[in-house]
Amino acid sequence: MAEVRLVDIEKRYGNFLAVPQQSLTIEDGEFLVLLGPSGCGKTTTMRMIAGLEEITSGDIQIAGERINDKPPKDRDIAMVFQNYGLYPHMTVRQNIEYPLKLRGVDKAARTKRVQEMADKVELGALLDRRPSELSGGQRQRVALARAIVRTPKIFLMDEPLSNLDAKLRVTMRAELKHLHHELGVTTVYVTHDQMEAMTLASRVAVMREGRIVQLDTPKKIYAEPANLFVAGFIGSPSMNLVDGAVRNGMFRAEGIEVPVSLADREGVVIGIRPEELEIAGDASASINGKLYALELTGDSTLVTLRSGQTMLCARGPADFEAPIDAPCHLTPKPGARIHLFDRASGQRLDGTRH
Amino acid sequence: MRPAPFPIGNKFCPGDPDVKEKTLSYALLIPAFIIVLATTLYPLGYSFVTSFREWDLTKQRRPSGFVGVENYVHAASESGFQNSLWVTTIFVVTSVILTLVLAMSLALLLRRKGRMHTFTRIILILPFAMSPALIGVSYRFMFNPEFGVLAKGIGAVFPALEGTPWLASPDLAMAILVITDVWHWTPYMTFMCLGGLASIPRETEEAARIDGASNLRIIFGIVLPQMKGVLLVTAVLKTIFALKMFDQVVTLTGGGPGTSTETMAFFIFNVGFKWFDMGYASALAWILTAIMMLISAWYVRMLLSERKMAKA
Ligand SMILES: Nc1ncnc2c1ncn2[C@@H]1O[C@H](COP(=O)(O)OP(=O)(O)OP(=O)(O)O)[C@@H](O)[C@H]1O
Ligand SMILES: [Mg+2]
């Protein structure tokens, strides 16, 4: 049992409020992903769990025990640091071995385990190098190996795959997913990569300026963003968000008319994901404007339409072609999710299924 | 203005302002170069030549007869020099080790930024701001058995030591000489160590804390290994300063009691300006220089291999 409970924690650096008072429970065996823009307090939150950063107020409990005053080494955690924190005077082997050595694992078992880990992160051939002789991505993998060499109560991983190439990232992601399945260790994971968040997480916590603005399963976060911030942050390319008003069951903005089930209201923002828009043949479509840009991404084409001041993006077929500035029409796919938000508060407005 | 169609290619134009500028900058360096030559290289060369000649300052105005390596051979058997070599070795070894250990420990203590941050650092720099000659004089007063503050203070705490003739005993005099030197140099070396500590990435220690290392283990297993380069440089500097140490001997012990604190620098000074044997003094000075160069070369080699380990 290693449930992590943050109760009314708060973190200030002098007068700067890095993480405002809030609570968070990470369930036993859960894979929680912290997602948010740079500087929103993800690392700070992790460091508080690790015991590297004192909390200004509140309590941290691991497996039901209050551990505010316990030093990091007694919390039984393993951590991947955002900037690795490798021991520069030790070889890769010694780096990975160090946590085992400190916990008194005998030599033979250590050697075997280190080799296993090195193979897992594809570094088997580099065991006798020093960190300064490695590339950024290789260093990062050493840091990862050093963290997973032991089975702790909690894994804390701060962007552990950020420096890897696309291919290796996918491999490592699968490796981590498997590891989590195998060991079932409670994991807190920071990433900027939404793909990683979506594929790995049991739950995602989206943070903004230190505050968790939505905590839900990846599916729910994607399908029902709680507010404008989450709506704009999750998804790539990001959700189209257009200011307008609702009149007689119809959302209207310049060049846009979409039927919605919402009472008449001013100051509404509509949100439609690019992948839920399709290119229509004629001007009877919901969204009309001129073609602004075409970007081929490989399996599809991103079509950007401009109507007055607003731009909308749609994911069209890869073979779509049209001259720039030609009239262009988009329409929500059948069954597409139309999201509506209140402009002033940014909160989601209900009754938006259509 | 000359036309400059390719501003980058103008290096090849004859009479180019760049070339003139370079000539001018060399010309401007000449006076400084001459001064260095006159004040450093000339005396060095002169003393080197002198070391192969006989020159009794009481009788001759300049070096006279060439005596080959006689001055150097003499040094190999002369007891005064042998003694100074031994005294210097003891002094250098003890003061370098003590200074480094103390400086490193202080740096570890002062590392964390607390409320006393600025205050402790100002206090710390004071001993280094004092002139070594003055330190010698003041320590001599403080260890005076009749009225010295330290002598009396120690006597008050340990009555058995009351009235100990501190500077009259060879071993104690050496100990006090070492103490004054350590006291003088520790602050400076502490700052060097603080600089080194500040350059260690914070995450390495944090990772060790999470991996389960005790504080002591972090210091010896993580921090000190990363300080190796800085500690080596500190050791070179301190060794050279200790080899050259002169002021405190003059003002604190005067080389005594007997010849028990006659360091090489002090002995060479005596040979040259008390006994006026300039040839022998020059030879000894060159021996001291050679020792310093050897030690520095050894340190530099260690440093380079350390760099290689950290980098390559
Ligand atoms: N030691 C510190 N002193 C003062 N402010 C700090 C300190 N550490 C972090 N902060 C501030 O706290 C906020 C959160 O920082 P944190 O490192 O947690 O961000 P992050 O979400 O991890 O960002 P990134 O994705 O860029 O790593 C930032 O605004 C940062 O400037
Ligand atoms: Mg961070």
mmCIF file of N, CA, C and O and ligand atoms in Angstrom, chain A residues 42-43 82 158-159 190, ligand 2:
data_model
loop_
_atom_site.group_PDB
_atom_site.id
_atom_site.type_symbol
_atom_site.label_atom_id
_atom_site.label_comp_id
_atom_site.label_asym_id
_atom_site.label_seq_id
_atom_site.Cartn_x
_atom_site.Cartn_y
_atom_site.Cartn_z
ATOM 1 N N LYS A 42 4.965 21.834 -11.465
ATOM 2 C CA LYS A 42 5.011 20.371 -11.514
ATOM 3 C C LYS A 42 6.218 19.841 -10.742
ATOM 4 O O LYS A 42 6.088 18.970 -9.879
ATOM 5 N N THR A 43 7.390 20.377 -11.062
ATOM 6 C CA THR A 43 8.600 19.935 -10.378
ATOM 7 C C THR A 43 8.504 20.224 -8.883
ATOM 8 O O THR A 43 8.881 19.395 -8.054
ATOM 9 N N GLN A 82 14.614 16.204 -13.525
ATOM 10 C CA GLN A 82 14.447 16.875 -14.812
ATOM 11 C C GLN A 82 15.795 17.087 -15.507
ATOM 12 O O GLN A 82 15.915 16.896 -16.697
ATOM 13 N N ASP A 158 10.375 13.114 -13.465
ATOM 14 C CA ASP A 158 10.210 14.472 -13.967
ATOM 15 C C ASP A 158 10.689 14.530 -15.416
ATOM 16 O O ASP A 158 11.882 14.606 -15.671
ATOM 17 N N GLU A 159 9.786 14.467 -16.329
ATOM 18 C CA GLU A 159 10.085 14.470 -17.767
ATOM 19 C C GLU A 159 11.209 13.497 -18.121
ATOM 20 O O GLU A 159 12.225 13.899 -18.687
ATOM 21 N N VAL A 190 5.818 13.558 -14.732
ATOM 22 C CA VAL A 190 5.633 14.874 -15.353
ATOM 23 C C VAL A 190 5.988 14.775 -16.821
ATOM 24 O O VAL A 190 6.986 14.148 -17.180
HETATM 25 MG MG MG C 2 9.966 21.086 -14.037
#
